[in-house]
XYZ file of C-alpha atoms in Angstrom:
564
model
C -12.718 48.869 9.311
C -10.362 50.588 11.705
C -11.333 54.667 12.026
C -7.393 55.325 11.705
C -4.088 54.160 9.903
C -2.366 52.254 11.650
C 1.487 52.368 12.669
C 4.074 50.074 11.445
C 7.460 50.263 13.697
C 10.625 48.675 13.598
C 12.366 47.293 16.691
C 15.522 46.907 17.810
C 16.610 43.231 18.287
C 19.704 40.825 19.140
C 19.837 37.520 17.356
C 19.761 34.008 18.676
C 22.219 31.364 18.004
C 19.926 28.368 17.937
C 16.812 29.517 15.479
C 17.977 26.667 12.695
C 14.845 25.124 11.525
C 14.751 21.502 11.807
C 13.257 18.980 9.226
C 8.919 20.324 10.823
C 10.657 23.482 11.585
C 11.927 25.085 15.178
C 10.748 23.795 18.230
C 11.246 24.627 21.318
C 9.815 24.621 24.948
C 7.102 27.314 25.467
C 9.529 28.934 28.012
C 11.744 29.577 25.589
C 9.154 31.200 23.634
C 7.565 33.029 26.645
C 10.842 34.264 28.064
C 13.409 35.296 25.475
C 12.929 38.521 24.683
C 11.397 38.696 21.035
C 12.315 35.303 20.053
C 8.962 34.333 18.621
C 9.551 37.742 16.791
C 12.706 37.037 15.516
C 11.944 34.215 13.751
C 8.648 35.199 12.155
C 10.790 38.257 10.905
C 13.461 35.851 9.708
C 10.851 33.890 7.626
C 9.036 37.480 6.221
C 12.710 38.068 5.052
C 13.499 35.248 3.416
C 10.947 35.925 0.922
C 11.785 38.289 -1.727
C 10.031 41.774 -1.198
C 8.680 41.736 -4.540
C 6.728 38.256 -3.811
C 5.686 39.441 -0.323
C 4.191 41.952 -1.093
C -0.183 42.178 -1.362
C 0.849 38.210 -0.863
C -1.648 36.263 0.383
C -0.427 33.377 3.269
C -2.142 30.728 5.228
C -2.009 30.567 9.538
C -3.076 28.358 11.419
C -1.947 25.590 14.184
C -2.982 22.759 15.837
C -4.727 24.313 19.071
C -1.842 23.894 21.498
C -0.388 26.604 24.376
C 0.547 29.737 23.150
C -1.069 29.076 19.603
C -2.932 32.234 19.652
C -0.515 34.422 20.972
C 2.065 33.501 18.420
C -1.015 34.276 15.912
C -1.380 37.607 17.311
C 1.986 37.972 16.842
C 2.513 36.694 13.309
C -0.778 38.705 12.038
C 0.968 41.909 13.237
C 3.979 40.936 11.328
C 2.387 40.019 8.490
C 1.047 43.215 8.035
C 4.065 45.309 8.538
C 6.279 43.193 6.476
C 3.987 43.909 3.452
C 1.683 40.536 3.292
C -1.719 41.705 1.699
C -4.003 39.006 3.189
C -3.980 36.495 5.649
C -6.036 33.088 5.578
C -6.280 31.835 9.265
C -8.258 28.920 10.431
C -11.152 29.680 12.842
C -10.019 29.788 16.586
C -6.697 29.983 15.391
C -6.508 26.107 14.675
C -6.034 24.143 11.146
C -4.580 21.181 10.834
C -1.357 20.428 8.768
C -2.933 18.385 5.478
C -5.331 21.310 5.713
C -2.915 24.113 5.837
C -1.065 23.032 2.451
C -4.644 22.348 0.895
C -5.626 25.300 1.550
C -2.040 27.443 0.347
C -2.400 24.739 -2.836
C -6.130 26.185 -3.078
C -5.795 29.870 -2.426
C -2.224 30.194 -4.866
C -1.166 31.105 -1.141
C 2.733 32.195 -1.167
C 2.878 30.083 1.449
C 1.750 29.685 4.868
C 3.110 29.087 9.382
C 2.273 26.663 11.098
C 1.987 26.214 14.849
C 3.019 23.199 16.062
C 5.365 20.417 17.623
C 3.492 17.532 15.864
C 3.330 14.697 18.291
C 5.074 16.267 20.969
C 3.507 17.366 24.880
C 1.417 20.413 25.037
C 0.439 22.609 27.861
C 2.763 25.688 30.052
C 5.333 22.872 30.317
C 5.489 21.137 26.776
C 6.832 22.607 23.426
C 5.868 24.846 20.997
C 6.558 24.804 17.059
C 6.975 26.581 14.192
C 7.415 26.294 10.543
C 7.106 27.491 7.479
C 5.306 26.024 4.186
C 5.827 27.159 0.812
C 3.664 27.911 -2.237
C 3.666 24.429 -3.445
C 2.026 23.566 0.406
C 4.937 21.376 1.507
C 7.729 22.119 4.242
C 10.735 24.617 2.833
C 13.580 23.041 1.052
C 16.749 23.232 2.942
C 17.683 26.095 0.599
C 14.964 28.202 2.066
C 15.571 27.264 6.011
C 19.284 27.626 5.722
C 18.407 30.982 4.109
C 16.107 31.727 7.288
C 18.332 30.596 9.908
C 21.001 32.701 8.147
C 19.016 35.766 9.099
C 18.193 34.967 12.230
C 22.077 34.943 13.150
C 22.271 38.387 12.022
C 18.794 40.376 12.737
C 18.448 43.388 14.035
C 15.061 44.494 14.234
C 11.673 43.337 12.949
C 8.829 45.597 11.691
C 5.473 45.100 13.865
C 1.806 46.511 13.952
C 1.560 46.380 17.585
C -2.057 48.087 17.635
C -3.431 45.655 15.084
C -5.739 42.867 16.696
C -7.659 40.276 14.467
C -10.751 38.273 15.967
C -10.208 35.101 15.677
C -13.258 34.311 16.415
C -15.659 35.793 14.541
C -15.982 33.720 10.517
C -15.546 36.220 7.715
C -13.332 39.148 6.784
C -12.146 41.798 8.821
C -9.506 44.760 7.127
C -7.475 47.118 8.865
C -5.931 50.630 7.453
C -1.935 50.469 7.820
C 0.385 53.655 7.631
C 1.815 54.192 4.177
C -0.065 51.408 2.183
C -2.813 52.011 -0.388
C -4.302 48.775 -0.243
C -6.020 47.548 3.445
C -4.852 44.486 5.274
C -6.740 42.026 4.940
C -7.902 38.728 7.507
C -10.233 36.074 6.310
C -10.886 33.720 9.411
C -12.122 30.495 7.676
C -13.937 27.230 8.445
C -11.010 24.851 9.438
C -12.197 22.051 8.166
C -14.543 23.156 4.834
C -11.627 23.448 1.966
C -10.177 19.856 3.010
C -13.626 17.688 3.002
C -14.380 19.405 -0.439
C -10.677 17.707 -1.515
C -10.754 14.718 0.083
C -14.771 14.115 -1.769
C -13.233 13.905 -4.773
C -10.458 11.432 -4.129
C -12.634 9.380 -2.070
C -15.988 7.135 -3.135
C -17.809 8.632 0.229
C -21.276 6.696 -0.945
C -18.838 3.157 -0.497
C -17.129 4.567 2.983
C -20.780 5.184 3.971
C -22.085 1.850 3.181
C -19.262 0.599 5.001
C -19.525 2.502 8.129
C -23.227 3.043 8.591
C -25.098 1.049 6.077
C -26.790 -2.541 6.830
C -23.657 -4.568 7.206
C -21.829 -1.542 8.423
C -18.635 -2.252 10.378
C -17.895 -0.800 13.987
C -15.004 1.688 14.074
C -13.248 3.524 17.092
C -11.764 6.952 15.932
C -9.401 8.755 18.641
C -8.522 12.178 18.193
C -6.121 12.600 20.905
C -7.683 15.921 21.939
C -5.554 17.572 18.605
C -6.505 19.183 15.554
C -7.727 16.074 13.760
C -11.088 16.121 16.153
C -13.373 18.822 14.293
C -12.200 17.138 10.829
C -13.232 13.275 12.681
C -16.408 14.838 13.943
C -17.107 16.254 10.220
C -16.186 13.684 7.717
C -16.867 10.338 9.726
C -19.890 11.179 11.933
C -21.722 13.586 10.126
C -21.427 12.738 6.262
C -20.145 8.874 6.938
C -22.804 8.257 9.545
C -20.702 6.666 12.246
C -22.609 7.166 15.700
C -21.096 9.988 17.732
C -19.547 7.524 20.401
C -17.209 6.505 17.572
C -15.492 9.549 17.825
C -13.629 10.063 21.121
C -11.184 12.977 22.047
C -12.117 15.036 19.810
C -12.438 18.754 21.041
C -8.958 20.256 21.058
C -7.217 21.725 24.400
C -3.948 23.253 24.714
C -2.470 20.585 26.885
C -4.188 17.698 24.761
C -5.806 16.676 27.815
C -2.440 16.039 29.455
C -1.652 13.054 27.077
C 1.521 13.173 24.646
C -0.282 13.056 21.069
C 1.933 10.475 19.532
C -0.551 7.717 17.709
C 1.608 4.975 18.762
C 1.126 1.709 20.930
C 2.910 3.834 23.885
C 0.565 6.671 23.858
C -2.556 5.353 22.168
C -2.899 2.641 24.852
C -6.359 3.596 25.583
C -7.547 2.921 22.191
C -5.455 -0.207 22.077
C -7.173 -1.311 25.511
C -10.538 -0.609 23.966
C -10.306 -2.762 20.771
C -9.108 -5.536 22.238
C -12.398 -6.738 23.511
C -13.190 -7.094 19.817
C -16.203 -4.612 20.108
C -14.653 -2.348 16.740
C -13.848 -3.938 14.072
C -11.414 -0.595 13.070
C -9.652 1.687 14.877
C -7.307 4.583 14.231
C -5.404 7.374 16.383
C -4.510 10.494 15.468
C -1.519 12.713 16.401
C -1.630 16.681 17.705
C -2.044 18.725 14.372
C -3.193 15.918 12.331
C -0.432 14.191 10.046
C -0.205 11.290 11.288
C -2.050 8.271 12.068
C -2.103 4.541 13.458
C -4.309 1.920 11.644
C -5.730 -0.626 14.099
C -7.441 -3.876 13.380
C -10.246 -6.412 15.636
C -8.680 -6.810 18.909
C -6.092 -4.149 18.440
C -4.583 -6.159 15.445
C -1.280 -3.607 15.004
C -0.707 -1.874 11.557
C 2.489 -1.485 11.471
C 2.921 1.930 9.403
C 5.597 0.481 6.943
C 2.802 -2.115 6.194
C 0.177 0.085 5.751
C 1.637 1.968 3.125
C 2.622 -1.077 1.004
C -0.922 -2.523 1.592
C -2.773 0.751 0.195
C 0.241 0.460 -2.454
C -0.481 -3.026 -3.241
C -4.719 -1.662 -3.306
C -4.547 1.444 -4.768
C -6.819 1.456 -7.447
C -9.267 0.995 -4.607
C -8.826 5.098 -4.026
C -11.049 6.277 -7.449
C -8.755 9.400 -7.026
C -5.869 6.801 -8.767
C -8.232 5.532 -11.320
C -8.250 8.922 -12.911
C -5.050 10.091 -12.512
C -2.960 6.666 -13.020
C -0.438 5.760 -10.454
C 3.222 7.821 -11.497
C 5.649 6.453 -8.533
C 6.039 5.263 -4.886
C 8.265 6.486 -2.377
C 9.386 5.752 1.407
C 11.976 7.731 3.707
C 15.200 5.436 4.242
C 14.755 3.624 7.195
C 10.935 2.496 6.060
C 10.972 -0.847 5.725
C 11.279 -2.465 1.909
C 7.523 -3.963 2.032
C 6.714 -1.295 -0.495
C 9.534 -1.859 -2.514
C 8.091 -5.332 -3.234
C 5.215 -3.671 -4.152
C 6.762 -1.566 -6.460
C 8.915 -4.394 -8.305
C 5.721 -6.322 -8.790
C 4.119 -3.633 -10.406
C 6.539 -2.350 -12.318
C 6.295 1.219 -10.974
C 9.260 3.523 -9.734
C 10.429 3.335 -6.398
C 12.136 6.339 -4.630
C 14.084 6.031 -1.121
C 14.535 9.389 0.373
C 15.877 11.070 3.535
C 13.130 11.479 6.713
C 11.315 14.496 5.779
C 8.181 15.345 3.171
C 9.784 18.266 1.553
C 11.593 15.590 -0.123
C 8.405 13.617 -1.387
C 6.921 17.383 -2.957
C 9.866 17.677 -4.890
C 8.809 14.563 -7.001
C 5.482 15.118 -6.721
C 5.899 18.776 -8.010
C 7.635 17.010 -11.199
C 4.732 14.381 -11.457
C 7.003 11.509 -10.392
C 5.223 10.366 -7.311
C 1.857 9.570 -5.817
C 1.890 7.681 -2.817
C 4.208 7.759 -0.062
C 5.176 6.742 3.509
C 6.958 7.450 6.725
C 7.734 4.447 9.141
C 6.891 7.161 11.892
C 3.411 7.229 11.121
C 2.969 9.132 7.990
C 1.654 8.459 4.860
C 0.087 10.361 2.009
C -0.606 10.966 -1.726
C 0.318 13.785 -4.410
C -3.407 15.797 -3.571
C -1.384 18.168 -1.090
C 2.712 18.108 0.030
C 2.039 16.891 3.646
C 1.571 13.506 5.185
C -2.244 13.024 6.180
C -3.112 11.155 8.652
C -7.283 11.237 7.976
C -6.286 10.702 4.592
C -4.626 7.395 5.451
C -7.218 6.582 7.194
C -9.737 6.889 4.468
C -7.709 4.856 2.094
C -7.550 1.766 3.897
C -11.540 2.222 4.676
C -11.658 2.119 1.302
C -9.472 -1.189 0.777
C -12.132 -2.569 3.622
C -15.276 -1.101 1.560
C -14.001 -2.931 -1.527
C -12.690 -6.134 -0.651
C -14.775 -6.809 2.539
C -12.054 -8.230 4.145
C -10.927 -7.523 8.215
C -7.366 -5.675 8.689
C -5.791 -8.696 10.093
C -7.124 -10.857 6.856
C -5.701 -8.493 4.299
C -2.345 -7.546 6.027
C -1.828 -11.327 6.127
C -2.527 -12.356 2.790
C -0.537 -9.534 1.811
C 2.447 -11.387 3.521
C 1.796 -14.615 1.817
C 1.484 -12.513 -1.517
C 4.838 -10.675 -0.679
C 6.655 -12.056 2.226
C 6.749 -9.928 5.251
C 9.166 -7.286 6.338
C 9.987 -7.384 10.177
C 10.279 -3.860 11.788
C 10.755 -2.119 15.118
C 12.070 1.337 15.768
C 14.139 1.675 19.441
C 13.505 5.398 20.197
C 16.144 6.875 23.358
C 14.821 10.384 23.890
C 16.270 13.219 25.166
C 19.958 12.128 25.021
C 22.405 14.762 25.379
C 23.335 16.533 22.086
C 27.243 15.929 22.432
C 26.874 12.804 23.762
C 24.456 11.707 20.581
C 26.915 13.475 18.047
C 30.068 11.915 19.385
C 28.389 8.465 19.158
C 26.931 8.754 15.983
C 30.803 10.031 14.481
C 32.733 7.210 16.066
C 30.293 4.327 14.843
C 30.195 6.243 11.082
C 34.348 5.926 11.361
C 33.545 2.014 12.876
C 30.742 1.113 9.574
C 33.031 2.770 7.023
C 36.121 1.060 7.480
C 36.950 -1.901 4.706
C 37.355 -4.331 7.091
C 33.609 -4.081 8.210
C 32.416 -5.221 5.004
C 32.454 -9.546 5.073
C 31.932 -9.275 9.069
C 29.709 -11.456 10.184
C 27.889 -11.440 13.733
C 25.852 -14.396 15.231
C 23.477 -14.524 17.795
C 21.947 -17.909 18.473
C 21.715 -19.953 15.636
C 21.506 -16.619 13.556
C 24.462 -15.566 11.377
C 24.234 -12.349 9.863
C 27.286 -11.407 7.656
C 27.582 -7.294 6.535
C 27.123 -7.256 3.261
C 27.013 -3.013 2.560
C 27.171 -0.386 5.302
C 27.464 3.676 4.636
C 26.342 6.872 5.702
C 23.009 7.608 3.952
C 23.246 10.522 0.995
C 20.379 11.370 -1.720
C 20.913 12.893 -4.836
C 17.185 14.246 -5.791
C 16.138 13.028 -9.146
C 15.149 16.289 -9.895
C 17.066 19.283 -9.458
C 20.175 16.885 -8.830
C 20.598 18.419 -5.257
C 22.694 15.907 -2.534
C 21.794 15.764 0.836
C 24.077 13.755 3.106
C 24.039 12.764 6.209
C 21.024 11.109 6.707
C 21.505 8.156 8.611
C 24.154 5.169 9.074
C 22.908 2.419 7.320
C 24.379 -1.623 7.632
C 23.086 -4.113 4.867
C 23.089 -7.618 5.582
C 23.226 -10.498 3.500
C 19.699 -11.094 2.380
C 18.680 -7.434 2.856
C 18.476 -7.348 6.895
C 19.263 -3.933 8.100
C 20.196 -1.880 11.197
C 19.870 1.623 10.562
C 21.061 4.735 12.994
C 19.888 8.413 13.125
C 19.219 11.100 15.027
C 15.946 12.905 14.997
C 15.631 16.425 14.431
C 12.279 16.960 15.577
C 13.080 17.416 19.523
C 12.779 20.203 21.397
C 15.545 19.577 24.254
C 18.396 17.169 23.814
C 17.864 14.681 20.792
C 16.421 11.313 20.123
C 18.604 7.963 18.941
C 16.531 6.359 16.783
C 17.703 2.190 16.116
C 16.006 0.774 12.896
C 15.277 -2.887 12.025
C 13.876 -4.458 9.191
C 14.462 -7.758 8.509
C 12.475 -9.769 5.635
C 10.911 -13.541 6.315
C 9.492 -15.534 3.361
C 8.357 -18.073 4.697
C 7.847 -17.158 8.798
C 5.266 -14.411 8.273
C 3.429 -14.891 11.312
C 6.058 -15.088 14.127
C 5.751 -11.871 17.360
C 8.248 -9.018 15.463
C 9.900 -8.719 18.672
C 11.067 -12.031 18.990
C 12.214 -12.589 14.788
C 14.299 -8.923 15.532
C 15.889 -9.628 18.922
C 18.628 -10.973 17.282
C 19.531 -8.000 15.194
C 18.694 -5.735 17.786
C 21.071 -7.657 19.695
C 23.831 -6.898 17.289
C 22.656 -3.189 16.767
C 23.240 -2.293 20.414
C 26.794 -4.756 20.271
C 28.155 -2.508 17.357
C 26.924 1.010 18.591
C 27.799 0.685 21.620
C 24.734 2.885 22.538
C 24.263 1.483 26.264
C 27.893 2.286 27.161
C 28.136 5.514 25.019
C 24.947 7.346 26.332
C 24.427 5.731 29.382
C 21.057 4.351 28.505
C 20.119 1.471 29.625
C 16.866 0.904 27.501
C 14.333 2.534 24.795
C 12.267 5.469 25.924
C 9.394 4.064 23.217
C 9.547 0.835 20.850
C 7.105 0.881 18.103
């Protein structure tokens, strides 16, 4: 323990404009971060007062981040903070570095008020890449839009933030370290934790590890390739798969963290996986899987780089999920997808007569049924899926459900995605992905084709391409009304129904740190072609996507950054 109290101070500050948390929270380029005078600060401050003084404070909260630039700095930062704004403890993850699925285990586990997170998911690291932060609350899941309008409210309006500037935690050094603070009876406490202990002990008990070990290392054990991307998710791969699984160590690649994730952009997609694509293709692994930076999301690979595509994979552990012993005990209550996830689930769903949710992008919305017991399984077309056990996507967890739909039907990936098209039909999909388009530009677009889809005389249009007719049969601007506390959101997307249940779907991502991505959507469902390239079956309607949007013209474009 310190020899002397220790001095909390308020300073003086001027409030940015552009702190609005998107749907993982605010990012930004590390610049911004490292050159705007208290901006980091402003924020943190911004999220300390947006929680009622009364509930902050002796509070315990949850730290960590994914490893990148600037991750412990911010920590230094937001430990300070925490201790001036009246927090009573502080949960970090050792080196600074936790993944996300860990972080809301560990709030969940610890009755945590909540927790930050550092990161900017699956964007670039390093000096030069972005930098993120967001906030979780005590249920472990992203804030409701309630609680970041309420932040970005105060950021417009701060004036100064209270600090501990002499205050300096180890980070480390395992264990707990206190510190004496001016005017409070109680010392500040710091645990610095194992990163990955809290979430093998969960995922143990929703998983049959003595199966997944049989698979992976037992006599007819199968050959995996496991790439970590040099993110969070490498200590947790190293952990669960090599040393309790018993995969050999050269299964594991990638896997010690850096700041700049080894210079690659920690997306797990067939753009910026293509390493581990290249390396199954020789057929050497019979399963493969990619992580992204702080450990959410993850792409399923088959025998010669067979693709999973993630709207699949959700309705195949869907259509197995009684596989997972975790759903033998507790039943199975509902399944979800955002809205511009393909419909395979949805078949899924019908079949087994359980509830099926569509929401808006974003996994605060999935916690809000799972809070009210309505939902346990759920998926992102951009790579994320996960269950009710914690309020975050999880990529490892994803992972570990469709080992265990291998372990019990001893099947390969491409053998039981295709005879879960023959069982279902099969639901085409591609995502067109044009980054970093200019904010006006993107807005101006995205108004003038919502005034174009709306109109009366769109409905009974029809478009052909080829021999392919495809005749509008519903098109809107996307809007949710949660089941639960009856709350709309609006906005969320322009959506155009065909005949037959084809759709082209436009949105704008939020998760961007400069300018803003145009995301296209298609999904078109085949009952009887289920084995055709998805490129070629969706040219087509991505023929008539770019026709009505205009989107070359508009933005100047003249192809996809990324098509996945």
């Amino acid at each position: 323990m310190d020899s002397g109290p220790l001095q909390v101070v308020s300073i003086p500050t001027a409030p940015y404009p552009d702190q609005r948390p998107g749907t993982s929270g605010l990012r930004k380029k590390v610049c911004v971060f490292q050159t705007r005078r208290n901006y980091l600060h402003n924020f943190v401050q911004s999220v300390f007062s947006s929680i009622d003084l009364r509930d902050r404070q002796g509070s315990t909260m949850v730290v960590g981040g994914d490893g990148r630039f600037f991750n412990q700095t911010a920590i230094e930062v937001i430990v300070q903070m925490a201790a001036a704004n009246g927090v009573g403890r502080l949960i970090i993850g050792h080196h600074g570095i936790m993944s996300t699925p860990a972080i809301s285990c560990v709030i969940r586990k610890y009755k945590a008020i909540g927790g930050i997170i550092l990161t900017a998911s699956h964007n670039p690291g390093g000096p030069e890449g972005d930098f993120g932060i967001k906030f979780n609350t005590a249920n472990g899941g992203p804030a409701q839009e309630a609680v970041t309008n309420k932040i970005f409210q105060i950021s417009r309006s701060i004036e100064e933030f209270a600090i501990c500037p002499g205050l300096h935690v180890d980070l480390t050094t395992l264990g707990r370290q206190t510190f004496d603070l001016e005017n409070k009876f109680k010392p500040f406490t710091v645990e610095i934790v194992d990163s990955v202990d809290s979430y093998a002990n969960l995922v143990r008990n929703i998983f049959d590890f003595a199966a997944l070990k049989e698979l992976l290392s037992g006599e007819n054990h199968i050959s995996i390739r496991i790439d970590a991307m040099h993110g969070v998710a490498g200590p947790y791969v190293r952990r669960i798969f090599c040393e309790e699984l018993g995969c050999p160590a050269n299964s594991a690649i990638n896997c010690v963290p850096l700041e700049d994730f080894g210079g690659q952009h920690p997306d797990p997609n067939l753009t910026y996986a293509a390493d581990l694509v290249d390396s199954m293709k020789d057929g050497k692994y019979d399963f493969g899987a990619a992580f992204d930076g702080d450990g959410d999301r993850s792409m399923i690979l088959g025998k010669h780089g067979f693709f999973v595509n993630p709207c699949d994979s959700v309705a195949v552990i869907a259509d197995n999920i009684f596989c997972i012993p975790y759903f033998q005990q507790t039943g199975v209550r509902g399944f979800a997808r955002s809205m511009p996830t393909s419909a395979a689930i949805d078949r899924v769903a019908k079949a087994a007569k359980i509830e099926l949710y569509e929401t808006p992008t974003g996994w605060k919305f999935f916690g809000n049924l799972m809070d009210a017991g309505k939902l346990s399984l759920c998926g992102e077309e951009s790579f994320g899926t996960g269950g009710d056990h914690i309020r975050e996507k999880d990529g490892l967890w994803a992972v570990l459900a469709w080992l265990s739909v291998l372990a019990a039907r001893r099947q390969s990936v491409e053998d039981i995605l295709k005879d879960h098209w023959l069982k279902y039909g099969r639901n085409y999909f591609t995502r067109y992905d044009y980054e970093n388009v200019d904010v006006d530009v993107a807005c101006w677009m995205m108004a003038d084709l919502e005034s174009v889809i709306c109109e009366k005389s769109f409905i009974k249009q029809r478009f052909a391409v080829e021999d392919k007719i495809f005749q509008v049969e519903k098109a809107d601007s996307f809007e949710y009304t949660d089941p639960v506390d009856s709350s709309i959101t609006r906005h969320q997307g322009l959506r155009i129904i065909f005949s037959g249940g084809s759709r082209v779907i436009y949105r704008l991502s939020g998760t961007d740190s400069e300018g803003v991505t145009v995301r296209i959507y298609i999904d078109s469902y085949e009952k009887e072609e289920i084995f055709a390239d998805t490129q070629v079956v969706l040219a087509p309607l991505a023929t008539i996507a770019l026709k009505i949007s205009q989107l070359h013209q508009r933005t100047g474009r003249r192809g996809p950054s990324v098509i996945t």
